[in-house]
Short mmCIF file of C-alpha atoms in Angstrom, two decimals:
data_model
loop_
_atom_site.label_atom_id
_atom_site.label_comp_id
_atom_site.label_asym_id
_atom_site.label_seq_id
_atom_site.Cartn_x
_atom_site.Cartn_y
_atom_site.Cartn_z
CA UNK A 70 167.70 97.61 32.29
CA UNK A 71 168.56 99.77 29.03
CA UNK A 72 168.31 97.35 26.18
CA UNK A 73 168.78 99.75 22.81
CA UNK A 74 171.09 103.02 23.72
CA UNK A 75 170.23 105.67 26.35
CA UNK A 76 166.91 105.86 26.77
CA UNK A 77 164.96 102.32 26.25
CA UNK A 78 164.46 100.38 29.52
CA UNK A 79 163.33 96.89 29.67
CA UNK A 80 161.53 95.17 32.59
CA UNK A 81 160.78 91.77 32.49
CA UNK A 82 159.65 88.90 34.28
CA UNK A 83 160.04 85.13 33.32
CA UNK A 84 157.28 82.12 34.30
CA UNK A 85 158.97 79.27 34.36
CA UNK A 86 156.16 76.95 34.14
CA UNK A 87 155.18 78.22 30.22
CA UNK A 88 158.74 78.67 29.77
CA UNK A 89 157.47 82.74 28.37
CA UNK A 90 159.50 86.15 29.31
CA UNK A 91 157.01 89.08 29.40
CA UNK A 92 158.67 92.45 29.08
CA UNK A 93 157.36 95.95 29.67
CA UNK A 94 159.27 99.24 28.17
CA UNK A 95 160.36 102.67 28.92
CA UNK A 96 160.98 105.40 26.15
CA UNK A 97 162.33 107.81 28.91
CA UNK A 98 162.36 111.07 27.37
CA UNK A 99 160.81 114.46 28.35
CA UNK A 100 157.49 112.85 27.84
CA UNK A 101 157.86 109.63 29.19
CA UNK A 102 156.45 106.31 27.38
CA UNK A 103 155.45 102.78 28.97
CA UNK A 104 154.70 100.61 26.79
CA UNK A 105 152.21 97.43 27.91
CA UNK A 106 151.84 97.20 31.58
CA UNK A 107 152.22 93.81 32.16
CA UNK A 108 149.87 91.84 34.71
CA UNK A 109 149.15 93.29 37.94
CA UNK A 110 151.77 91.17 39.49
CA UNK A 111 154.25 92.05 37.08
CA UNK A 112 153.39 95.57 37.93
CA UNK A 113 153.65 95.55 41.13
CA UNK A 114 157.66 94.24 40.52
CA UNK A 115 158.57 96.74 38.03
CA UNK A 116 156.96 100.16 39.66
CA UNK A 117 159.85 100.35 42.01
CA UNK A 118 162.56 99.87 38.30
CA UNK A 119 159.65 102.32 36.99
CA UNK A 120 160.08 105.17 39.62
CA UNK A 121 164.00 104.50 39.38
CA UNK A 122 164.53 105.11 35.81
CA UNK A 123 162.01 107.98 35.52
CA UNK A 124 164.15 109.64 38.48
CA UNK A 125 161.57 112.06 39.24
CA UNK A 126 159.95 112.48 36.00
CA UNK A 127 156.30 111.92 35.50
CA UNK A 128 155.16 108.95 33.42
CA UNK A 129 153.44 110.73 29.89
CA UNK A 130 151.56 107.55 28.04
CA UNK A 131 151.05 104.34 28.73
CA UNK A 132 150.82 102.03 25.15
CA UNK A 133 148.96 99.38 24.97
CA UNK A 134 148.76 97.26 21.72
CA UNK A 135 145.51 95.18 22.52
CA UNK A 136 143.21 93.82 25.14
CA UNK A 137 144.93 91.22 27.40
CA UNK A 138 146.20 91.10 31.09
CA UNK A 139 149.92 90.97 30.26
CA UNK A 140 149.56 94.33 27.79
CA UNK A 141 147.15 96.23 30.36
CA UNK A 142 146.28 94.00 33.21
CA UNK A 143 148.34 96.34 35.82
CA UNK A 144 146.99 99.81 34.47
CA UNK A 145 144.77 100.67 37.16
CA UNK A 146 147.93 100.08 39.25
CA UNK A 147 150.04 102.13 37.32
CA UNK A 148 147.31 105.00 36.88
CA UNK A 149 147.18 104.98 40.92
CA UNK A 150 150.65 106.01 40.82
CA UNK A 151 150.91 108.12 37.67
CA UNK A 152 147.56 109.88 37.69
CA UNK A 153 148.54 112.03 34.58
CA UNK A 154 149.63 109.57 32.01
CA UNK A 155 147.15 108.79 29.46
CA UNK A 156 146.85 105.67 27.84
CA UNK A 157 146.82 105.17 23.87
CA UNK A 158 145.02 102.40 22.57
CA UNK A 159 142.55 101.30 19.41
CA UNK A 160 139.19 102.27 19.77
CA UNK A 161 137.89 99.01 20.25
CA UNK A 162 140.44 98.25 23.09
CA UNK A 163 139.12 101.42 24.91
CA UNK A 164 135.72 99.96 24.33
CA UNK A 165 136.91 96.67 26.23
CA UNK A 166 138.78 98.70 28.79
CA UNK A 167 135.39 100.31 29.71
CA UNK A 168 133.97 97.57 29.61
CA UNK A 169 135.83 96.32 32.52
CA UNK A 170 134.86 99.63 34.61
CA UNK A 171 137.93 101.42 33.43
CA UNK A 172 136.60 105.24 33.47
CA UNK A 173 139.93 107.20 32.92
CA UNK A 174 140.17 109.73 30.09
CA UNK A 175 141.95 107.41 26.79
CA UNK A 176 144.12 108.49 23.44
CA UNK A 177 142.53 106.44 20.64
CA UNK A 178 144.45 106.59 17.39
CA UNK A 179 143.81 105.03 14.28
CA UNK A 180 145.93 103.06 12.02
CA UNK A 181 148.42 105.57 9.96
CA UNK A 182 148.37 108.49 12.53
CA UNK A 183 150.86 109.53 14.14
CA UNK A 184 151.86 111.09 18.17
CA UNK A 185 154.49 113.41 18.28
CA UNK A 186 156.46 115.07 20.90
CA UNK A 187 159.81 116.58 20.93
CA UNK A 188 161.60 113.43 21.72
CA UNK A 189 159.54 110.81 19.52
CA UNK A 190 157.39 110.21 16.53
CA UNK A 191 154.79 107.18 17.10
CA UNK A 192 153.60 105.59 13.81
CA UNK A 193 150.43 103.47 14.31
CA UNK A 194 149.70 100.12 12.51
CA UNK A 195 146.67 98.35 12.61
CA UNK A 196 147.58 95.00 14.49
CA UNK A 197 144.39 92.19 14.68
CA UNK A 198 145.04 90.71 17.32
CA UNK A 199 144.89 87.15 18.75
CA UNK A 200 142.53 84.39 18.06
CA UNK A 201 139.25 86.83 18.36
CA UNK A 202 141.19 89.25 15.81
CA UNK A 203 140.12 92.02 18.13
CA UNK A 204 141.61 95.89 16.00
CA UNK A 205 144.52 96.73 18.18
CA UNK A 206 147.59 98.55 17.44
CA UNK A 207 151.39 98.34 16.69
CA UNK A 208 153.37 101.10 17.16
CA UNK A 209 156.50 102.29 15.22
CA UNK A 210 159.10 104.65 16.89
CA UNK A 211 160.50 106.51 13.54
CA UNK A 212 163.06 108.29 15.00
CA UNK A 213 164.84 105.60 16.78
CA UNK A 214 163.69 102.74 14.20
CA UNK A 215 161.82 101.03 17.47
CA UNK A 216 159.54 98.70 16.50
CA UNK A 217 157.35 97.58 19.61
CA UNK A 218 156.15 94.21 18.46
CA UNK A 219 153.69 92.98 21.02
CA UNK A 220 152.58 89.13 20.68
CA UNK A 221 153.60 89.56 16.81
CA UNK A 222 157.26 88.54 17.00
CA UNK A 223 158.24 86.35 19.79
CA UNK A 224 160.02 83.56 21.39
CA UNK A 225 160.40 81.11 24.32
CA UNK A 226 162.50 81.04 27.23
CA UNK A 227 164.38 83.12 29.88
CA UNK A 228 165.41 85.67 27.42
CA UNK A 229 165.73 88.84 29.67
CA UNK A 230 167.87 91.94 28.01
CA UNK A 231 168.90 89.61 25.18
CA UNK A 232 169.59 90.52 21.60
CA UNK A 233 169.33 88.43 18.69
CA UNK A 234 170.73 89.37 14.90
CA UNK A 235 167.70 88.99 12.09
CA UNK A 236 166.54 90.60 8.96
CA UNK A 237 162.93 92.40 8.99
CA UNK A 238 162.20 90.49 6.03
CA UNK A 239 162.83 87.16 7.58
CA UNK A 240 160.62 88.14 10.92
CA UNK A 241 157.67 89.77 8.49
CA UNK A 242 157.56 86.15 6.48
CA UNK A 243 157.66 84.41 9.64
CA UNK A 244 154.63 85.83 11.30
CA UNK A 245 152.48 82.35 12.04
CA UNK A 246 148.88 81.73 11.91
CA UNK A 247 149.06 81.21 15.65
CA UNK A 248 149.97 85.08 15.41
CA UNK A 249 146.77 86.18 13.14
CA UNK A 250 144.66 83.36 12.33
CA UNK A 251 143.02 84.52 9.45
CA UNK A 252 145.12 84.39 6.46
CA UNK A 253 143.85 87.49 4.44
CA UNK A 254 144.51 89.77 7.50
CA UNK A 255 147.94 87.98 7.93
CA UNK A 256 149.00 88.70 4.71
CA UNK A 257 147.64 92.43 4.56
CA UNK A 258 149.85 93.01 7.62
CA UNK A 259 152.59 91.79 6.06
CA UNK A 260 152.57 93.54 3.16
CA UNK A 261 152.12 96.71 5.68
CA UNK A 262 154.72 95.96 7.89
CA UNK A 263 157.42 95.59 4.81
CA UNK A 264 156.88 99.03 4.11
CA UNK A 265 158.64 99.92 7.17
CA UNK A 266 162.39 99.91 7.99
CA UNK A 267 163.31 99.43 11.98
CA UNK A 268 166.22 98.68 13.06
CA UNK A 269 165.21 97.60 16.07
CA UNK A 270 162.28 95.03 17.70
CA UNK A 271 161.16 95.17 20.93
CA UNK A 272 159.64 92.07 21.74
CA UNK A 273 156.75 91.42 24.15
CA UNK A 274 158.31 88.06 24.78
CA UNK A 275 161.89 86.90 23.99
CA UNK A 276 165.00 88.05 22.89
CA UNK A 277 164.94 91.75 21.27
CA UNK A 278 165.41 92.06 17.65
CA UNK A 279 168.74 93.82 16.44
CA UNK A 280 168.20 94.20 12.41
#
């Protein structure tokens, strides 16, 4: 479904049992984006919404923000579809990916470079990641003001294509230890992220950020 004008999509699937919506997205432009992949069985339920909203286009990059089955589980699934589309990731993510036997050609970028095409400009922030504080990424859409969140900002529920009104400010200060564990790193990302202005969040779970 389009969740932020003409040309974000949102698929998403809700486990009732945790009580956690997981949602995958679409930057369909002339270069088309996915961002996370979700699991393999959540990939297998969006490719057919996939293939709708790309209409014919070819999927460009696939995102993904760290190592963990809901942000890349289904890529070898998706890759078996969309042969072409290379996948951006942190250096140490490709390292995992391989790792795993994944031998497809991968886009590492650092934190503070940039991807640009004619119908976006990615910004990427370092993002430590989880308990293990593994270097991922977080990625900034400057043109839009999309700010693709991952695990970072979240909530429970069955929030599928819902909005909710906040303040950047207020979802910067209330990034948790459970989050990034490690209080220096928290606070270094927060003092990163405040530099930014979105006017947008796009959740990996929960309701979608309208700032």
């Amino acid at each position: 479904m389009l969740i932020n004008g003409q040309d974000l999509h949102q698929f998403s699937t809700y486990i009732s049992q945790i009580n956690l919506s997981f949602h995958q997205y679409l930057l369909l432009t002339d270069e088309p984006l996915l961002v996370h992949t979700g699991n393999v069985k959540q990939t297998e339920a969006m490719l057919p919404q996939l293939k709708a909203a790309l209409n014919g286009k070819d999927l460009r990059y696939i995102f993904i923000s760290h190592f963990e089955s809901d942000e890349c589980g289904g890529l070898p699934l998706i890759l078996k579809h969309f042969p072409k589309a290379k996948p951006i990731c942190s250096q140490t993510t490709a390292q995992q990916l391989s790792g795993f036997g994944f031998i497809n050609e991968v886009i590492i970028k650092k934190p503070g470079e940039k991807l640009n095409t004619d119908g976006y400009e990615l910004e990427f922030i370092s993002y430590p990641s989880e308990m293990h504080l593994w270097e991922g990424l977080l990625v900034i859409e400057n043109r839009r003001g999309i700010f693709f969140s991952s695990d970072l900002m979240m909530g429970f529920g069955a929030e599928i294509g819902t909005l909710k009104e906040s303040s950047w400010q207020t979802e910067v200060n209330n990034i948790r230890s459970e989050q990034v564990p490690a209080p220096e790193r928290r606070a270094q990302l927060q003092q990163t992220l405040l530099q930014l202005n979105p006017s947008f969040v796009a959740t990996g779970h929960g309701p979608c950020l309208k700032l």
